[in-house]
CSV table of C-alpha atoms and ligand atoms in Angstrom, one decimal:
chain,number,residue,atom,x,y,z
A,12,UNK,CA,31.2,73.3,112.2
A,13,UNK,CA,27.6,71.7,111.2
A,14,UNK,CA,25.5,70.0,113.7
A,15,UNK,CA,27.7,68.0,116.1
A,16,UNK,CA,28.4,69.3,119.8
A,17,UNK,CA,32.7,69.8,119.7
A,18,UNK,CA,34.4,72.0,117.9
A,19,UNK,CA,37.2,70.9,115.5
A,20,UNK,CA,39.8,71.0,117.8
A,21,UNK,CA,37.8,69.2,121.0
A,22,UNK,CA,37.2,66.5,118.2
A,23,UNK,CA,41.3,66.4,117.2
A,24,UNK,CA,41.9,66.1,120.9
A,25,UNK,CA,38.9,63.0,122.0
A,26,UNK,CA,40.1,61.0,118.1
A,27,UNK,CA,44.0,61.2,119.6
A,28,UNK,CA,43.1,60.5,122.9
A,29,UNK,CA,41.5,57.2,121.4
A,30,UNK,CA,44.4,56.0,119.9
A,31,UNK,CA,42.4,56.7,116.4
A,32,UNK,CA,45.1,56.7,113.5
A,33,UNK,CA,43.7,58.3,110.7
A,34,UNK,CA,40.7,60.9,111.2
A,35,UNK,CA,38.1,62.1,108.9
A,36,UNK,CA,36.6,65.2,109.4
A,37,UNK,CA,33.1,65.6,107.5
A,38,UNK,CA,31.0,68.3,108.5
A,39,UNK,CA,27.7,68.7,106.6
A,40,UNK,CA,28.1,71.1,103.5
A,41,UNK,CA,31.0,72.9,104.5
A,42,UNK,CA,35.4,73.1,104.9
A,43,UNK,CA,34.7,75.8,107.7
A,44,UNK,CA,36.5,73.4,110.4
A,45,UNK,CA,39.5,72.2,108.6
A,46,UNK,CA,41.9,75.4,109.6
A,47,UNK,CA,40.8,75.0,113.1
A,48,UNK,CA,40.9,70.7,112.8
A,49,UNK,CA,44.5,71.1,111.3
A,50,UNK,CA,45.7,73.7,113.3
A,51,UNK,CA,45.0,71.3,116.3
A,52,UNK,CA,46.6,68.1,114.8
A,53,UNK,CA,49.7,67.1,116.1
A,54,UNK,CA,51.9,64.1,114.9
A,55,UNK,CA,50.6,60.1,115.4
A,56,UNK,CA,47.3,60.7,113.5
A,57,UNK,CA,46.6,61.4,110.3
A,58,UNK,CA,43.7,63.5,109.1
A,59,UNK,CA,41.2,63.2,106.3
A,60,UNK,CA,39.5,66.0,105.5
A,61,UNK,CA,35.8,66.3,103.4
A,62,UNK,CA,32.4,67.1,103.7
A,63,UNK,CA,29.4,65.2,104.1
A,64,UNK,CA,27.2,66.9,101.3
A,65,UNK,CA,23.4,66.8,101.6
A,66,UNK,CA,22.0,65.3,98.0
A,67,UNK,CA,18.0,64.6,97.0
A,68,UNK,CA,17.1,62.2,94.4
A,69,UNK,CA,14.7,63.0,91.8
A,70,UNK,CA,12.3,60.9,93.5
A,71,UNK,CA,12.7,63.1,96.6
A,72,UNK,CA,14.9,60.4,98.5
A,73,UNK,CA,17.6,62.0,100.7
A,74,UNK,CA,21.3,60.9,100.4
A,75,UNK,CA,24.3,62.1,102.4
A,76,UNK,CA,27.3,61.6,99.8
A,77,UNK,CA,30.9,61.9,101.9
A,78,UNK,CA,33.3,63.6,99.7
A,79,UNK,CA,37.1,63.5,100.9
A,80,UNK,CA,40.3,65.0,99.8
A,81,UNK,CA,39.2,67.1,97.1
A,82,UNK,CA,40.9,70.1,96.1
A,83,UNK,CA,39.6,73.0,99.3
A,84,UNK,CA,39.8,75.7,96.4
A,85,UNK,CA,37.6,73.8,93.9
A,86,UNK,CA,35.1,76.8,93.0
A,87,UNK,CA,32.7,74.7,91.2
A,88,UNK,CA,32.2,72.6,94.7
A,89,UNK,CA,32.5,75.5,97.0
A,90,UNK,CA,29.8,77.2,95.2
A,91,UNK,CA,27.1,74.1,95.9
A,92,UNK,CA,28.3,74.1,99.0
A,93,UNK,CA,27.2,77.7,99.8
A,94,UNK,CA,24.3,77.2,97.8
A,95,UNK,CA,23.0,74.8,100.0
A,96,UNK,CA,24.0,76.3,103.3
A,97,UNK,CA,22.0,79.6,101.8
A,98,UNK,CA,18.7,77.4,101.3
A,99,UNK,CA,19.0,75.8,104.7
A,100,UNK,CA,18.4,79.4,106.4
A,101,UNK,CA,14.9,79.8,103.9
A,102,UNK,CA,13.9,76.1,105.1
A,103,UNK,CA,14.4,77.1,108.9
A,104,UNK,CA,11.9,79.8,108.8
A,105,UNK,CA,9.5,77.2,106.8
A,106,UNK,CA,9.6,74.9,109.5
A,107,UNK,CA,9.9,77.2,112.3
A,108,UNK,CA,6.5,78.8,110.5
A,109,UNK,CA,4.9,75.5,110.1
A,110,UNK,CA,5.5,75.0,114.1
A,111,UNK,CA,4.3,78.4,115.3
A,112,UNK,CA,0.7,78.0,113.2
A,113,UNK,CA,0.8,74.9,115.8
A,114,UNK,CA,1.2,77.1,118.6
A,115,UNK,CA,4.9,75.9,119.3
A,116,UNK,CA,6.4,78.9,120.4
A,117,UNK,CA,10.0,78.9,118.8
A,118,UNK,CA,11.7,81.5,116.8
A,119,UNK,CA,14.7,82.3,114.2
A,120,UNK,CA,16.9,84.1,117.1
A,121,UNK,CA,16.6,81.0,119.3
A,122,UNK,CA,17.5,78.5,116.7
A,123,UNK,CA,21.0,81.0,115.7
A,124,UNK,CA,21.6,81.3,119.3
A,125,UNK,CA,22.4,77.5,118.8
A,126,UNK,CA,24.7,78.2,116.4
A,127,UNK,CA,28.5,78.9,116.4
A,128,UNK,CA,30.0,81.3,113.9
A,129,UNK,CA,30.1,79.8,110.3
A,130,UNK,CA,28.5,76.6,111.2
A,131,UNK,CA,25.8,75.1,109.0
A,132,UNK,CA,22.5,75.3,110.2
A,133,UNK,CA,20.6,72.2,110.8
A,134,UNK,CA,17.8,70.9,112.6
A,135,UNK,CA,19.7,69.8,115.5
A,136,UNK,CA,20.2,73.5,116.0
A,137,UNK,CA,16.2,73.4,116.2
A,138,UNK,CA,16.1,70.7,118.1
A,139,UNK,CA,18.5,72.8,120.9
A,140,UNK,CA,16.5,76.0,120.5
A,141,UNK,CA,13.6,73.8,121.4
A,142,UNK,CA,15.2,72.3,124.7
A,143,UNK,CA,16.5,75.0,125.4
A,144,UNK,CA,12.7,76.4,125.6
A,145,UNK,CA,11.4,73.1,127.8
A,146,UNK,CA,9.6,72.4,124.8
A,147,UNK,CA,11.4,69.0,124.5
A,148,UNK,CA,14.4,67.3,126.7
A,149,UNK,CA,16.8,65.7,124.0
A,150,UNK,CA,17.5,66.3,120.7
A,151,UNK,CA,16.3,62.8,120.0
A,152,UNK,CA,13.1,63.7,121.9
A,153,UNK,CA,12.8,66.7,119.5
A,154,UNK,CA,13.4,64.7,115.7
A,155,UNK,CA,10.7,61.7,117.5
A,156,UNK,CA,8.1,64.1,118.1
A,157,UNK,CA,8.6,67.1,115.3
A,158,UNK,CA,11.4,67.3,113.2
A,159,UNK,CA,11.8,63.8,112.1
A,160,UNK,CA,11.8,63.1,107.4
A,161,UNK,CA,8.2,62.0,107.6
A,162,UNK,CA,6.9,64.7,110.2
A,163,UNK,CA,4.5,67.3,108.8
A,164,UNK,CA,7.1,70.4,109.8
A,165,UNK,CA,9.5,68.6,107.7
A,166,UNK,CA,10.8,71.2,104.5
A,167,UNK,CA,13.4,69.8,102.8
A,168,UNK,CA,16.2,72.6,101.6
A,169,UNK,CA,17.8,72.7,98.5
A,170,UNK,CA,20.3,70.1,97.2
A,171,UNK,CA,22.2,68.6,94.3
A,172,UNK,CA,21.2,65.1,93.2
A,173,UNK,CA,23.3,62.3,94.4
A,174,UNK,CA,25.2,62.0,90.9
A,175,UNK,CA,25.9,65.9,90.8
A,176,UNK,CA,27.5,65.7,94.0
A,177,UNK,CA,29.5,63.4,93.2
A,178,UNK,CA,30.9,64.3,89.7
A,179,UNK,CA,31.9,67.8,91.2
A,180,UNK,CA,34.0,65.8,94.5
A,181,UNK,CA,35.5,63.7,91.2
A,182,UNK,CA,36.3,66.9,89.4
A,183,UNK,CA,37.4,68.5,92.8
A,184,UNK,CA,40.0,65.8,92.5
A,185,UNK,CA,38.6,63.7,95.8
A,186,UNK,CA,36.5,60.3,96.3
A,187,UNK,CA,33.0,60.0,97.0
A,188,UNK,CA,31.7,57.9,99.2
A,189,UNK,CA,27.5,57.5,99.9
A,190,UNK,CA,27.2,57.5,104.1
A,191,UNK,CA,24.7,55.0,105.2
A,192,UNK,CA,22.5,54.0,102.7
A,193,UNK,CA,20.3,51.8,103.6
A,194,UNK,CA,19.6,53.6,106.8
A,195,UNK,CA,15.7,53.0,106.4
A,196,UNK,CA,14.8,54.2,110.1
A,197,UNK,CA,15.4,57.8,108.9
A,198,UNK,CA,13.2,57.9,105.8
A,199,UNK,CA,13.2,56.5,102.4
A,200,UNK,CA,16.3,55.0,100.9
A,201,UNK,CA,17.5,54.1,97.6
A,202,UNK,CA,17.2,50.5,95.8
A,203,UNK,CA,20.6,48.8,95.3
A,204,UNK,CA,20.0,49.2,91.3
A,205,UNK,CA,19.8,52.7,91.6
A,206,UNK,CA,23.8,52.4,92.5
A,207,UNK,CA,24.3,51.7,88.5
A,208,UNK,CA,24.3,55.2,87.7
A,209,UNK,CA,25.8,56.5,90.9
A,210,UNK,CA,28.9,54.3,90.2
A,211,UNK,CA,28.7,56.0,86.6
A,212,UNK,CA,29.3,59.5,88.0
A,213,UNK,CA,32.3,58.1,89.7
A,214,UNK,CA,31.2,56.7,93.4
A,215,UNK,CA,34.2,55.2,94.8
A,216,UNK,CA,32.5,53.9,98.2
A,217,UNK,CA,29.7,53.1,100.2
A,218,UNK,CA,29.7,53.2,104.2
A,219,UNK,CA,28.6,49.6,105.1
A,220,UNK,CA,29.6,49.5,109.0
A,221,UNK,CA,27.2,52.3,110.5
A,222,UNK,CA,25.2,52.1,113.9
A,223,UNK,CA,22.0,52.5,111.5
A,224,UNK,CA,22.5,49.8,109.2
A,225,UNK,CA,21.3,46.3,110.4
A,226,UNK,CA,22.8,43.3,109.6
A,227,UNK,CA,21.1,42.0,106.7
A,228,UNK,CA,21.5,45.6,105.2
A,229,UNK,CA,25.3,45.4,105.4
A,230,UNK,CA,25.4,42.4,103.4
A,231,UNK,CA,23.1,43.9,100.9
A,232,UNK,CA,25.5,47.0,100.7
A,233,UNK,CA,28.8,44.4,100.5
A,234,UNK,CA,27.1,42.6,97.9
A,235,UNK,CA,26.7,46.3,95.7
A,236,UNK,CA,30.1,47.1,96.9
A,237,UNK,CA,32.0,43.8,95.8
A,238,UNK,CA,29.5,43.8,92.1
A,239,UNK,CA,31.0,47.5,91.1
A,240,UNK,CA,34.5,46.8,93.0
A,241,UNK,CA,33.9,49.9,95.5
A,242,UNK,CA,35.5,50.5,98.8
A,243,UNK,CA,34.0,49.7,101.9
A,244,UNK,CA,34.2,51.7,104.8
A,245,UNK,CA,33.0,52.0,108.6
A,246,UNK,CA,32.3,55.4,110.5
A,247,UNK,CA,31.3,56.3,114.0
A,248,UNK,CA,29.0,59.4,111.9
A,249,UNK,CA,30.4,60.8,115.5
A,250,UNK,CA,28.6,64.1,116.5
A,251,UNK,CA,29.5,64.8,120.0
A,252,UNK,CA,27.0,64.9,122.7
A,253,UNK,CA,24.8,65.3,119.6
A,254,UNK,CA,23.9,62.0,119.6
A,255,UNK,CA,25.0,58.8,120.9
A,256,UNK,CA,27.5,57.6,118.6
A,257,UNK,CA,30.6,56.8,120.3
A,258,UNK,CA,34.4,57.8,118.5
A,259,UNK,CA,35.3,54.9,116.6
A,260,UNK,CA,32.8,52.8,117.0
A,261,UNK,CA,32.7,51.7,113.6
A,262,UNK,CA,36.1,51.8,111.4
A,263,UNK,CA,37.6,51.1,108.1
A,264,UNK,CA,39.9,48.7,107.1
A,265,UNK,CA,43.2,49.9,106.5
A,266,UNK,CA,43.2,47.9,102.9
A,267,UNK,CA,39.9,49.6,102.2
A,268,UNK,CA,41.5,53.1,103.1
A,269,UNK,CA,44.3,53.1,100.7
A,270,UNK,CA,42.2,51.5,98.0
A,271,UNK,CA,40.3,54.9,98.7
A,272,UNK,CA,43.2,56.8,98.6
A,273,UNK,CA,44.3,55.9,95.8
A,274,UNK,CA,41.4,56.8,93.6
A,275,UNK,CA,42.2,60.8,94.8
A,276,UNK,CA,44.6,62.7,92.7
A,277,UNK,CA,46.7,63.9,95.0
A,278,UNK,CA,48.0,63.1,98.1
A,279,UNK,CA,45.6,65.6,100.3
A,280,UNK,CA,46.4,63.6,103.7
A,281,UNK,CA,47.2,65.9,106.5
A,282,UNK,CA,50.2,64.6,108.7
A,283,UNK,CA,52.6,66.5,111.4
B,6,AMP,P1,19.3,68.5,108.4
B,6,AMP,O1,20.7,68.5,107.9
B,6,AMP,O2,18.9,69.8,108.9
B,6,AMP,O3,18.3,67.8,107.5
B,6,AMP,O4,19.4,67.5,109.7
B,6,AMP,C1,19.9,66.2,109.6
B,6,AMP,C2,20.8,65.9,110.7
B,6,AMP,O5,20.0,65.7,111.9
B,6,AMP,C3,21.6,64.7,110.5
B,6,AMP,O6,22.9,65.0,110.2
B,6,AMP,C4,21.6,64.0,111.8
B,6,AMP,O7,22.9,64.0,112.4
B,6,AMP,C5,20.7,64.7,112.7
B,6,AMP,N1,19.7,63.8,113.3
B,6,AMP,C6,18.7,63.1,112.6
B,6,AMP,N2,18.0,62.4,113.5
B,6,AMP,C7,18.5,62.7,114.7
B,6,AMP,C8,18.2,62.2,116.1
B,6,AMP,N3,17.2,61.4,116.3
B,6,AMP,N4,18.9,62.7,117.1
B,6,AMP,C9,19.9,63.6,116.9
B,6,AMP,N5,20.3,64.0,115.7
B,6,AMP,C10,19.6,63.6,114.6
């Protein structure tokens, strides 16, 4: 229900179908898929649900913060949530303004005719609207040329700083995990002290094993993780034919999951 290409109940289907055992479902700034992803489950995997929340740092530095079995009726993090899908409608028609005045012919309607019903819009949705065009043929062809963090269309939207996020998934009752930090390919990132005061809101995790992290930057991020005694997970950051992550490619350690867990304050698991 954000920017991948299958809908909640494609993606129950494909993780089952892969033998996966324990599923978590993040879609950027939203719970819109878990009904659907639920309905669809059925027993032999287990299913985590969350949100991968969009977060800027003071400095400007963007940060994806995973928040995971927290409380679905938590008003306090529902309302950021909407919040930020509100501001990512005003950001479209910045950037979609920013590529008209370059005589790229693209429009509002096209970008929400890439978009199902209660999604989150993103610019992958863009990036469709502009294949969809012939303006570009991927939607990796589309971030190279136009829509990538350093391009000159780029707006950023609204967003809560890393540590806000994260003290309302803690107060939500769920665990916070930052996705791929040190993925320096898609823009600035943030230094390994600036985890002090993210592990003082409450960060329970950090997402070493990710296609976009290289080798020397998963031993940075073990070294953080194993200093503040966080978890450490793995994730595919699977979006369909979105991208070309594959299910699974990366997973976490089933020590490392029910460390996680734990640190929740309920049990918010979903098993038939
Ligand atoms: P937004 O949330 O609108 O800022 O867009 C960010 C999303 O774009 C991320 O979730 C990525 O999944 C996606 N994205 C970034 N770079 C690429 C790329 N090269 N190809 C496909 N999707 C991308």
């Amino acid at each position: 229900m954000s920017d991948g290409t299958d809908s909640p109940s494609e993606l129950i289907r494909k993780a089952e179908a892969a033998g996966i055992s324990l599923l978590a479902l993040t879609d950027h700034d939203t719970i819109s898929g878990w009904q659907a992803a639920c309905a669809a489950l059925t027993p032999g995997m287990d299913l985590v649900l969350g949100a991968e929340i969009s977060c800027q740092t003071e400095a400007g530095i963007s940060i994806h913060m995973l928040g995971l079995l927290f409380d679905p009726e938590n008003e306090a993090l529902l309302t950021e949530l909407a919040k930020t899908r509100e501001n990512r409608l005003t950001r479209m028609d910045r950037i979609i303004e920013k590529l008209n005045v370059a005589g790229i012919e693209i429009s509002i309607e096209d970008v929400m005719a890439q978009l199902s019903d209660g999604a989150t819009l993103g610019r992958p949705h863009l990036a469709d609207a502009l294949i969809a065009k012939g303006h570009v043929d991927s939607r990796e062809a589309a971030f190279t040329a136009l829509l990538h963090n350093g391009s000159k269309y780029y707006v950023s939207h609204y967003s809560p700083t890393p540590e806000a996020a994260i003290r309302l998934i803690k107060a939500a009752g769920g665990v916070a995990v930052i996705a791929h930090p040190y993925a320096s390919q898609r823009g600035k990132i943030i230094t390994a002290e600036s985890f002090t005061s993210l592990v003082e809101a409450g960060l329970d995790g950090i997402e070493v094993d990710h296609r976009d992290h290289n080798e020397s930057e998963k031993a940075s991020l073990l070294r953080v993780a194993y200093s503040y005694d966080l978890a450490i997970t793995g994730a595919s950051d699977y979006h369909g034919s979105g991208k070309v992550n594959q299910l699974a490619e990366n997973t976490t350690a089933l020590m490392q999951w029910e460390k996680l867990e734990s640190r929740a304050n309920n049990r918010r698991v979903v098993r038939k």
